[in-house]
Amino acid sequence: MSLVANTGKLAGRTLFITGASRGMGKAIALKAAKDGANVVIAAKTAEPHPKLPGTIYTAAEEIEALGGKALPCIVDVRDEKQVQKAVDEAVKKFNGIDILVNNASAISLTGTAQTDMKRYDLMHNINTRGTFLASKICLPVWKNSNHAHIWNLSPPLNMNPYWFSIHVAYTMAKYGMSMCVLGMSEEFKPFNIGVNALWPKTAIATAAIEMLTGDTSTSRKPEIVSDAAYLMLCKDPKTYTGNFAIDEDVIKEAGIKDLLPYACDPSNVQNLLPDFFWDVSGESVEPTIKESDTAGEIPALFSLIGKNLSADLVKKTQAVFQFNVKGKEEGVWHIDLKNGEGACGQGEPKNPPDATLTMDGKNFTDMYAGKLKPTTAFMMGKLKIKGDLQKAMKLEKMMQSLKKKA
């Protein structure tokens, strides 16, 4: 659902979009295609992925169906030769490149001990190095463009230590993209190249969010990002540069006040999940420990959970959780959904926990009741997670499964 009308300002312009076979990259490509733009789909997926939809070829078909021209290129942004080849092919077919969209990104929401170096290298090589490399290779091409833009999907540089403490490797890699904006916007001013970043205010319904949380009902549609990107990329790069924009701010500045159509589930519009790197207004990013109004609920809940564990749930979850409950019912509890048919109870788990969660007892009961989503609690500072954040986010599906059985 696009709320921003196409103006034709990108007609005939050539966009080089990394990671454009699906998600936000493809959404931006489709928005530009409606203007009659040329789109270079620079992504790795040439063969259908078993779990993720879309290839560079299916994206090309969609772009051309909307009136754009497409050039699908197999590109791993870590490979300098592949990026150079794709840029050369784009110049040959479209006589140049006007806009580079650095969208490709890798994510692992893990702490220092849980981040293996292979995954660390993947994030830094795709996010930071890939952004730098694509920008560097496109630089000579932009001398022939009067509308040269670099656009990065990266956050404002928020120096709150919290965002480094929970997944320092990912934060460093993503902030590397933002530092490219900070440096290149100033460096490239003499060449009239606009360099800007955009970051969503809320979670966006992409395959990554689906895999992380198993739920997109508290997310917005990718179209809010593509609409905001379109508005930014239509601006004059000579004067519009060095900005760290937020999607909903860009949309509202264009005169659109009602953002409800962007919500995946309009009934959850007041409960949208804030994206990473945002300090939620009015909330501390450290857990808020309050006294529970009632006592005795936690043992009863764990007793109920224990009765509904199963080998099937263990197979789906594959994680051990430790809960450090605060408040009136302070104590340590665990749920083992990695071994046998599962186990739960008071005290630390027999096997090392994949994730340790600290929260008030009232927040735990609200999570089980479905009143508070683990992802929302985490982003609002009501839940502190140590360990593998991605496994912790599986709690959402786990809680839903247990509640249904109960």
Short mmCIF file of C-alpha atoms in Angstrom, two decimals:
data_model
loop_
_atom_site.label_atom_id
_atom_site.label_comp_id
_atom_site.label_asym_id
_atom_site.label_seq_id
_atom_site.Cartn_x
_atom_site.Cartn_y
_atom_site.Cartn_z
CA MET A 1 0.00 0.00 0.00
CA SER A 2 1.88 3.06 -1.28
CA LEU A 3 0.65 6.44 -0.02
CA VAL A 4 3.17 8.51 -2.00
CA ALA A 5 2.20 9.26 -5.58
CA ASN A 6 4.79 8.72 -8.28
CA THR A 7 5.86 11.96 -9.94
CA GLY A 8 7.98 10.62 -12.78
CA LYS A 9 11.13 12.27 -11.41
CA LEU A 10 13.05 9.00 -11.63
CA ALA A 11 12.02 8.29 -15.24
CA GLY A 12 15.06 7.21 -17.20
CA ARG A 13 17.27 7.24 -14.09
CA THR A 14 19.32 4.14 -13.31
CA LEU A 15 19.29 2.66 -9.82
CA PHE A 16 21.85 0.08 -8.70
CA ILE A 17 20.20 -1.71 -5.74
CA THR A 18 22.05 -4.30 -3.65
CA GLY A 19 19.87 -7.04 -2.17
CA ALA A 20 16.98 -6.14 -4.49
CA SER A 21 15.59 -9.63 -4.99
CA ARG A 22 13.28 -9.33 -1.97
CA GLY A 23 12.26 -7.21 1.02
CA MET A 24 12.93 -3.50 1.22
CA GLY A 25 15.38 -3.53 -1.68
CA LYS A 26 12.74 -4.93 -4.02
CA ALA A 27 10.09 -2.55 -2.67
CA ILE A 28 12.32 0.41 -3.59
CA ALA A 29 12.95 -1.12 -7.02
CA LEU A 30 9.22 -1.51 -7.70
CA LYS A 31 8.48 2.05 -6.59
CA ALA A 32 11.13 3.43 -8.96
CA ALA A 33 9.89 1.14 -11.76
CA LYS A 34 6.53 2.92 -11.72
CA ASP A 35 8.38 6.06 -12.84
CA GLY A 36 9.95 4.15 -15.72
CA ALA A 37 13.36 3.88 -14.05
CA ASN A 38 16.11 1.43 -14.93
CA VAL A 39 16.94 -0.95 -12.09
CA VAL A 40 20.06 -3.05 -11.65
CA ILE A 41 19.13 -5.93 -9.33
CA ALA A 42 22.45 -6.70 -7.65
CA ALA A 43 21.81 -9.72 -5.43
CA LYS A 44 23.00 -13.28 -4.82
CA THR A 45 19.75 -15.19 -5.26
CA ALA A 46 19.68 -16.61 -8.78
CA GLU A 47 18.04 -19.90 -7.75
CA PRO A 48 14.91 -20.07 -5.55
CA HIS A 49 15.74 -20.19 -1.84
CA PRO A 50 14.02 -23.01 0.12
CA LYS A 51 12.73 -20.60 2.78
CA LEU A 52 12.86 -17.11 1.25
CA PRO A 53 10.81 -15.89 -1.72
CA GLY A 54 12.17 -14.23 -4.86
CA THR A 55 15.19 -14.31 -7.15
CA ILE A 56 16.89 -11.62 -9.22
CA TYR A 57 14.91 -12.89 -12.21
CA THR A 58 11.46 -12.84 -10.61
CA ALA A 59 12.23 -9.33 -9.31
CA ALA A 60 13.19 -8.29 -12.86
CA GLU A 61 9.86 -9.55 -14.18
CA GLU A 62 7.96 -7.52 -11.58
CA ILE A 63 9.96 -4.38 -12.35
CA GLU A 64 9.32 -4.63 -16.08
CA ALA A 65 5.62 -5.37 -15.53
CA LEU A 66 5.36 -1.96 -13.83
CA GLY A 67 7.02 -0.10 -16.69
CA GLY A 68 10.64 -0.12 -15.60
CA LYS A 69 13.67 -1.71 -17.23
CA ALA A 70 15.63 -4.34 -15.32
CA LEU A 71 19.12 -5.78 -15.37
CA PRO A 72 19.44 -8.80 -13.05
CA CYS A 73 23.06 -9.34 -11.96
CA ILE A 74 24.41 -12.07 -9.70
CA VAL A 75 26.34 -10.03 -7.14
CA ASP A 76 27.89 -10.88 -3.81
CA VAL A 77 28.77 -7.42 -2.47
CA ARG A 78 31.80 -8.95 -0.75
CA ASP A 79 33.32 -9.76 -4.15
CA GLU A 80 35.01 -6.76 -5.79
CA LYS A 81 35.09 -8.39 -9.23
CA GLN A 82 31.35 -9.19 -9.16
CA VAL A 83 30.45 -5.64 -8.12
CA GLN A 84 32.72 -4.15 -10.80
CA LYS A 85 31.26 -6.47 -13.47
CA ALA A 86 27.69 -5.49 -12.55
CA VAL A 87 28.55 -1.79 -12.64
CA ASP A 88 30.20 -2.23 -16.05
CA GLU A 89 27.14 -4.09 -17.36
CA ALA A 90 24.86 -1.33 -16.06
CA VAL A 91 26.91 1.37 -17.75
CA LYS A 92 26.89 -0.62 -21.00
CA LYS A 93 23.12 -1.20 -20.97
CA PHE A 94 21.86 2.05 -19.43
CA ASN A 95 24.73 4.45 -20.24
CA GLY A 96 25.51 5.07 -16.58
CA ILE A 97 24.26 4.88 -12.99
CA ASP A 98 22.52 7.69 -11.10
CA ILE A 99 21.59 6.14 -7.78
CA LEU A 100 23.23 3.53 -5.57
CA VAL A 101 20.99 1.92 -2.95
CA ASN A 102 23.07 0.08 -0.34
CA ASN A 103 20.39 -2.21 1.04
CA ALA A 104 22.18 -5.59 1.34
CA SER A 105 22.81 -6.49 4.96
CA ALA A 106 23.52 -9.44 7.26
CA ILE A 107 22.34 -9.72 10.85
CA SER A 108 23.17 -11.77 13.93
CA LEU A 109 21.71 -10.55 17.21
CA THR A 110 24.29 -12.20 19.42
CA GLY A 111 26.59 -11.10 22.22
CA THR A 112 30.36 -11.27 22.05
CA ALA A 113 30.74 -14.85 23.32
CA GLN A 114 27.93 -16.14 21.09
CA THR A 115 29.19 -14.51 17.86
CA ASP A 116 31.45 -16.83 15.89
CA MET A 117 34.04 -15.05 13.77
CA LYS A 118 32.62 -16.41 10.52
CA ARG A 119 29.35 -14.61 11.27
CA TYR A 120 31.24 -11.51 12.44
CA ASP A 121 33.13 -11.41 9.14
CA LEU A 122 29.93 -11.94 7.15
CA MET A 123 28.21 -8.93 8.78
CA HIS A 124 31.20 -6.63 8.42
CA ASN A 125 32.00 -7.74 4.89
CA ILE A 126 28.42 -7.27 3.64
CA ASN A 127 27.24 -4.31 5.70
CA THR A 128 30.27 -2.06 6.04
CA ARG A 129 32.73 -3.29 3.42
CA GLY A 130 30.02 -3.97 0.81
CA THR A 131 28.61 -0.46 1.23
CA PHE A 132 32.06 1.11 0.98
CA LEU A 133 33.03 -1.06 -2.00
CA ALA A 134 29.88 -0.39 -4.06
CA SER A 135 30.17 3.34 -3.36
CA LYS A 136 33.84 3.36 -4.36
CA ILE A 137 33.26 1.47 -7.63
CA CYS A 138 30.30 3.67 -8.63
CA LEU A 139 32.20 6.89 -7.92
CA PRO A 140 33.86 7.28 -11.35
CA VAL A 141 30.50 6.65 -13.07
CA TRP A 142 28.75 9.54 -11.34
CA LYS A 143 30.76 12.18 -13.18
CA ASN A 144 28.28 11.64 -16.04
CA SER A 145 25.18 12.00 -13.85
CA ASN A 146 23.38 15.17 -12.83
CA HIS A 147 21.38 13.31 -10.18
CA ALA A 148 23.93 11.24 -8.25
CA HIS A 149 22.77 9.71 -4.98
CA ILE A 150 24.08 7.18 -2.49
CA TRP A 151 21.32 5.91 -0.20
CA ASN A 152 22.08 3.56 2.70
CA LEU A 153 19.61 1.60 4.78
CA SER A 154 21.33 2.36 8.09
CA PRO A 155 20.48 3.96 11.43
CA PRO A 156 21.34 7.29 13.03
CA LEU A 157 24.53 6.97 15.07
CA ASN A 158 23.05 6.50 18.54
CA MET A 159 25.92 6.26 21.03
CA ASN A 160 23.80 4.81 23.85
CA PRO A 161 26.00 1.93 25.18
CA TYR A 162 22.92 -0.29 25.42
CA TRP A 163 22.81 -0.80 21.64
CA PHE A 164 26.43 -1.94 21.67
CA SER A 165 26.08 -4.17 24.73
CA ILE A 166 23.39 -6.49 23.36
CA HIS A 167 24.86 -7.24 19.91
CA VAL A 168 28.11 -5.30 19.53
CA ALA A 169 29.22 -7.06 16.31
CA TYR A 170 25.96 -6.27 14.48
CA THR A 171 25.89 -2.71 15.81
CA MET A 172 29.45 -2.10 14.63
CA ALA A 173 28.66 -3.49 11.17
CA LYS A 174 25.46 -1.48 10.77
CA TYR A 175 27.01 1.71 12.15
CA GLY A 176 29.81 1.20 9.62
CA MET A 177 27.21 1.88 6.91
CA SER A 178 26.16 5.03 8.76
CA MET A 179 29.74 6.20 9.08
CA CYS A 180 30.04 5.88 5.31
CA VAL A 181 27.18 8.40 5.08
CA LEU A 182 28.82 10.70 7.59
CA GLY A 183 32.18 10.67 5.80
CA MET A 184 31.16 10.40 2.16
CA SER A 185 28.48 13.10 2.33
CA GLU A 186 31.21 15.59 3.24
CA GLU A 187 33.86 14.08 0.95
CA PHE A 188 31.59 14.00 -2.12
CA LYS A 189 30.02 17.47 -1.76
CA PRO A 190 32.36 18.96 -4.38
CA PHE A 191 31.09 16.33 -6.86
CA ASN A 192 27.38 17.11 -6.18
CA ILE A 193 26.75 13.56 -4.94
CA GLY A 194 24.06 13.34 -2.27
CA VAL A 195 24.78 10.74 0.42
CA ASN A 196 21.97 9.96 2.88
CA ALA A 197 20.63 7.23 5.16
CA LEU A 198 17.15 6.08 6.05
CA TRP A 199 16.08 3.96 9.02
CA PRO A 200 12.61 2.67 9.91
CA LYS A 201 10.96 3.92 13.09
CA THR A 202 9.31 0.52 13.54
CA ALA A 203 9.99 -3.06 12.55
CA ILE A 204 9.28 -3.75 8.87
CA ALA A 205 7.60 -6.94 7.67
CA THR A 206 10.47 -8.63 5.87
CA ALA A 207 11.76 -12.20 5.79
CA ALA A 208 14.36 -11.21 8.41
CA ILE A 209 11.70 -10.06 10.90
CA GLU A 210 9.62 -13.14 10.17
CA MET A 211 12.61 -15.39 10.95
CA LEU A 212 13.61 -13.40 14.05
CA THR A 213 10.20 -13.09 15.68
CA GLY A 214 7.87 -15.41 13.78
CA ASP A 215 5.32 -12.60 13.67
CA THR A 216 4.83 -9.44 11.61
CA SER A 217 1.57 -8.23 13.16
CA THR A 218 3.37 -5.42 15.02
CA SER A 219 5.36 -4.38 11.96
CA ARG A 220 4.77 -1.98 9.10
CA LYS A 221 4.79 -2.90 5.41
CA PRO A 222 7.97 -2.37 3.34
CA GLU A 223 6.12 0.29 1.34
CA ILE A 224 6.69 2.89 4.08
CA VAL A 225 10.44 2.51 3.46
CA SER A 226 10.13 2.52 -0.33
CA ASP A 227 7.86 5.58 -0.24
CA ALA A 228 10.31 7.44 2.01
CA ALA A 229 13.27 6.35 -0.13
CA TYR A 230 11.48 7.55 -3.26
CA LEU A 231 10.88 11.00 -1.75
CA MET A 232 14.54 11.25 -0.71
CA LEU A 233 15.89 10.08 -4.07
CA CYS A 234 13.78 12.63 -5.93
CA LYS A 235 15.48 15.48 -4.06
CA ASP A 236 18.36 17.52 -5.50
CA PRO A 237 21.61 15.80 -4.43
CA LYS A 238 23.45 19.12 -4.55
CA THR A 239 21.53 20.35 -1.53
CA TYR A 240 20.12 17.19 0.08
CA THR A 241 23.03 15.31 1.62
CA GLY A 242 24.33 14.11 4.99
CA ASN A 243 20.89 13.28 6.38
CA PHE A 244 19.98 10.42 8.70
CA ALA A 245 16.27 10.34 7.97
CA ILE A 246 13.49 8.35 9.64
CA ASP A 247 10.85 6.80 7.40
CA GLU A 248 7.73 8.16 9.09
CA ASP A 249 9.26 11.64 9.41
CA VAL A 250 9.94 11.76 5.66
CA ILE A 251 6.38 10.62 4.92
CA LYS A 252 4.83 13.18 7.29
CA GLU A 253 6.97 16.00 5.86
CA ALA A 254 5.42 15.16 2.48
CA GLY A 255 2.01 16.00 3.96
CA ILE A 256 0.80 12.47 4.72
CA LYS A 257 -0.45 12.34 8.30
CA ASP A 258 -2.39 9.06 8.43
CA LEU A 259 0.10 6.18 8.43
CA LEU A 260 -2.44 3.51 9.36
CA PRO A 261 -2.44 1.88 5.87
CA TYR A 262 1.24 1.01 6.35
CA ALA A 263 0.46 -1.16 9.39
CA CYS A 264 0.42 -4.92 8.73
CA ASP A 265 -2.35 -5.26 11.30
CA PRO A 266 -4.29 -2.01 11.81
CA SER A 267 -5.55 -3.27 15.18
CA ASN A 268 -1.93 -3.20 16.41
CA VAL A 269 -1.19 0.34 15.28
CA GLN A 270 -0.71 1.46 18.91
CA ASN A 271 1.55 -1.50 19.61
CA LEU A 272 4.09 -1.28 16.78
CA LEU A 273 7.50 -2.73 17.55
CA PRO A 274 10.20 -0.03 17.59
CA ASP A 275 13.19 -0.82 15.42
CA PHE A 276 16.70 -1.27 16.78
CA PHE A 277 18.82 1.73 17.79
CA TRP A 278 15.78 3.69 18.95
CA ASP A 279 15.53 4.80 22.57
CA VAL A 280 11.79 4.62 23.14
CA SER A 281 10.46 7.92 24.47
CA GLY A 282 9.33 7.70 28.06
CA GLU A 283 10.93 4.33 28.66
CA SER A 284 14.32 3.41 30.07
CA VAL A 285 16.37 1.07 27.94
CA GLU A 286 17.33 -0.80 31.09
CA PRO A 287 14.73 -3.16 32.55
CA THR A 288 12.11 -1.46 34.65
CA ILE A 289 11.78 -3.54 37.81
CA LYS A 290 8.46 -3.09 39.54
CA GLU A 291 6.81 -4.98 42.33
CA SER A 292 4.21 -7.42 41.09
CA ASP A 293 0.74 -6.78 42.38
CA THR A 294 0.11 -10.47 42.92
CA ALA A 295 2.11 -13.34 44.33
CA GLY A 296 2.13 -17.00 43.48
CA GLU A 297 1.48 -16.60 39.75
CA ILE A 298 4.96 -17.58 38.57
CA PRO A 299 5.05 -21.11 40.12
CA ALA A 300 1.55 -21.75 38.78
CA LEU A 301 2.56 -20.62 35.30
CA PHE A 302 5.66 -22.81 35.21
CA SER A 303 3.58 -25.75 36.42
CA LEU A 304 1.19 -25.13 33.52
CA ILE A 305 4.07 -24.75 31.07
CA GLY A 306 5.59 -28.05 32.28
CA LYS A 307 2.38 -29.93 31.53
CA ASN A 308 2.37 -28.74 27.93
CA LEU A 309 5.97 -29.34 26.87
CA SER A 310 6.52 -31.81 24.04
CA ALA A 311 9.18 -33.29 21.81
CA ASP A 312 7.63 -31.40 18.89
CA LEU A 313 8.05 -28.07 20.70
CA VAL A 314 11.64 -29.01 21.52
CA LYS A 315 12.31 -29.76 17.85
CA LYS A 316 10.88 -26.38 16.78
CA THR A 317 12.62 -24.28 19.45
CA GLN A 318 16.04 -25.84 20.16
CA ALA A 319 16.91 -23.45 22.97
CA VAL A 320 17.40 -23.39 26.74
CA PHE A 321 16.06 -20.32 28.56
CA GLN A 322 16.86 -19.05 32.04
CA PHE A 323 14.50 -16.51 33.60
CA ASN A 324 15.73 -14.16 36.33
CA VAL A 325 12.42 -12.96 37.72
CA LYS A 326 12.36 -9.76 39.78
CA GLY A 327 9.73 -8.21 42.05
CA LYS A 328 7.64 -9.91 44.72
CA GLU A 329 8.14 -13.33 43.17
CA GLU A 330 11.89 -12.95 42.72
CA GLY A 331 13.64 -16.15 41.71
CA VAL A 332 15.38 -18.09 38.96
CA TRP A 333 13.45 -20.36 36.63
CA HIS A 334 14.21 -22.25 33.43
CA ILE A 335 12.66 -23.85 30.36
CA ASP A 336 14.72 -26.44 28.46
CA LEU A 337 13.43 -26.82 24.93
CA LYS A 338 16.57 -28.35 23.49
CA ASN A 339 16.78 -31.76 25.17
CA GLY A 340 14.43 -34.74 25.25
CA GLU A 341 10.79 -33.81 25.60
CA GLY A 342 11.63 -30.56 27.36
CA ALA A 343 11.79 -29.58 31.00
CA CYS A 344 11.07 -26.57 33.17
CA GLY A 345 11.11 -25.55 36.80
CA GLN A 346 12.73 -23.46 39.48
CA GLY A 347 16.49 -22.90 39.54
CA GLU A 348 19.11 -22.77 36.85
CA PRO A 349 18.85 -25.24 33.95
CA LYS A 350 21.04 -28.37 33.93
CA ASN A 351 22.34 -27.41 30.50
CA PRO A 352 23.89 -23.97 29.80
CA PRO A 353 21.20 -21.45 28.78
CA ASP A 354 21.21 -20.08 25.24
CA ALA A 355 19.51 -16.95 26.54
CA THR A 356 19.06 -15.50 30.03
CA LEU A 357 16.10 -13.17 30.42
CA THR A 358 15.67 -10.72 33.27
CA MET A 359 12.26 -9.14 33.86
CA ASP A 360 9.62 -8.32 36.44
CA GLY A 361 7.24 -11.15 37.36
CA LYS A 362 4.24 -9.13 36.16
CA ASN A 363 5.86 -8.73 32.73
CA PHE A 364 6.44 -12.49 32.55
CA THR A 365 2.80 -13.27 33.28
CA ASP A 366 1.75 -10.67 30.70
CA MET A 367 4.03 -12.34 28.14
CA TYR A 368 2.45 -15.72 28.78
CA ALA A 369 -1.04 -14.22 28.58
CA GLY A 370 -0.21 -12.62 25.23
CA LYS A 371 -0.59 -9.09 26.59
CA LEU A 372 3.11 -8.32 26.09
CA LYS A 373 5.22 -9.63 23.21
CA PRO A 374 8.82 -10.55 24.09
CA THR A 375 10.15 -8.44 21.21
CA THR A 376 8.11 -5.44 22.35
CA ALA A 377 9.21 -5.93 25.97
CA PHE A 378 12.84 -6.09 24.87
CA MET A 379 12.67 -3.00 22.67
CA MET A 380 10.92 -1.04 25.45
CA GLY A 381 13.50 -2.00 28.05
CA LYS A 382 11.12 -4.18 30.09
CA LEU A 383 13.13 -7.28 29.27
CA LYS A 384 16.91 -7.65 29.40
CA ILE A 385 18.45 -10.46 27.37
CA LYS A 386 21.91 -11.95 27.73
CA GLY A 387 23.07 -14.53 25.22
CA ASP A 388 21.59 -15.46 21.84
CA LEU A 389 18.99 -12.80 21.07
CA GLN A 390 17.68 -14.64 18.02
CA LYS A 391 16.88 -17.72 20.10
CA ALA A 392 15.32 -15.52 22.77
CA MET A 393 12.97 -14.11 20.16
CA LYS A 394 11.65 -17.65 19.58
CA LEU A 395 9.83 -17.18 22.87
CA GLU A 396 7.03 -15.48 20.98
CA LYS A 397 6.10 -18.61 19.05
CA MET A 398 6.78 -20.80 22.07
CA MET A 399 4.43 -18.79 24.28
CA GLN A 400 1.73 -18.95 21.60
CA SER A 401 2.08 -22.71 21.29
CA LEU A 402 1.94 -23.28 25.06
CA LYS A 403 -1.07 -20.98 25.47
CA LYS A 404 -2.97 -22.84 22.75
CA LYS A 405 -2.30 -26.19 24.44
CA ALA A 406 -3.33 -24.84 27.82
#
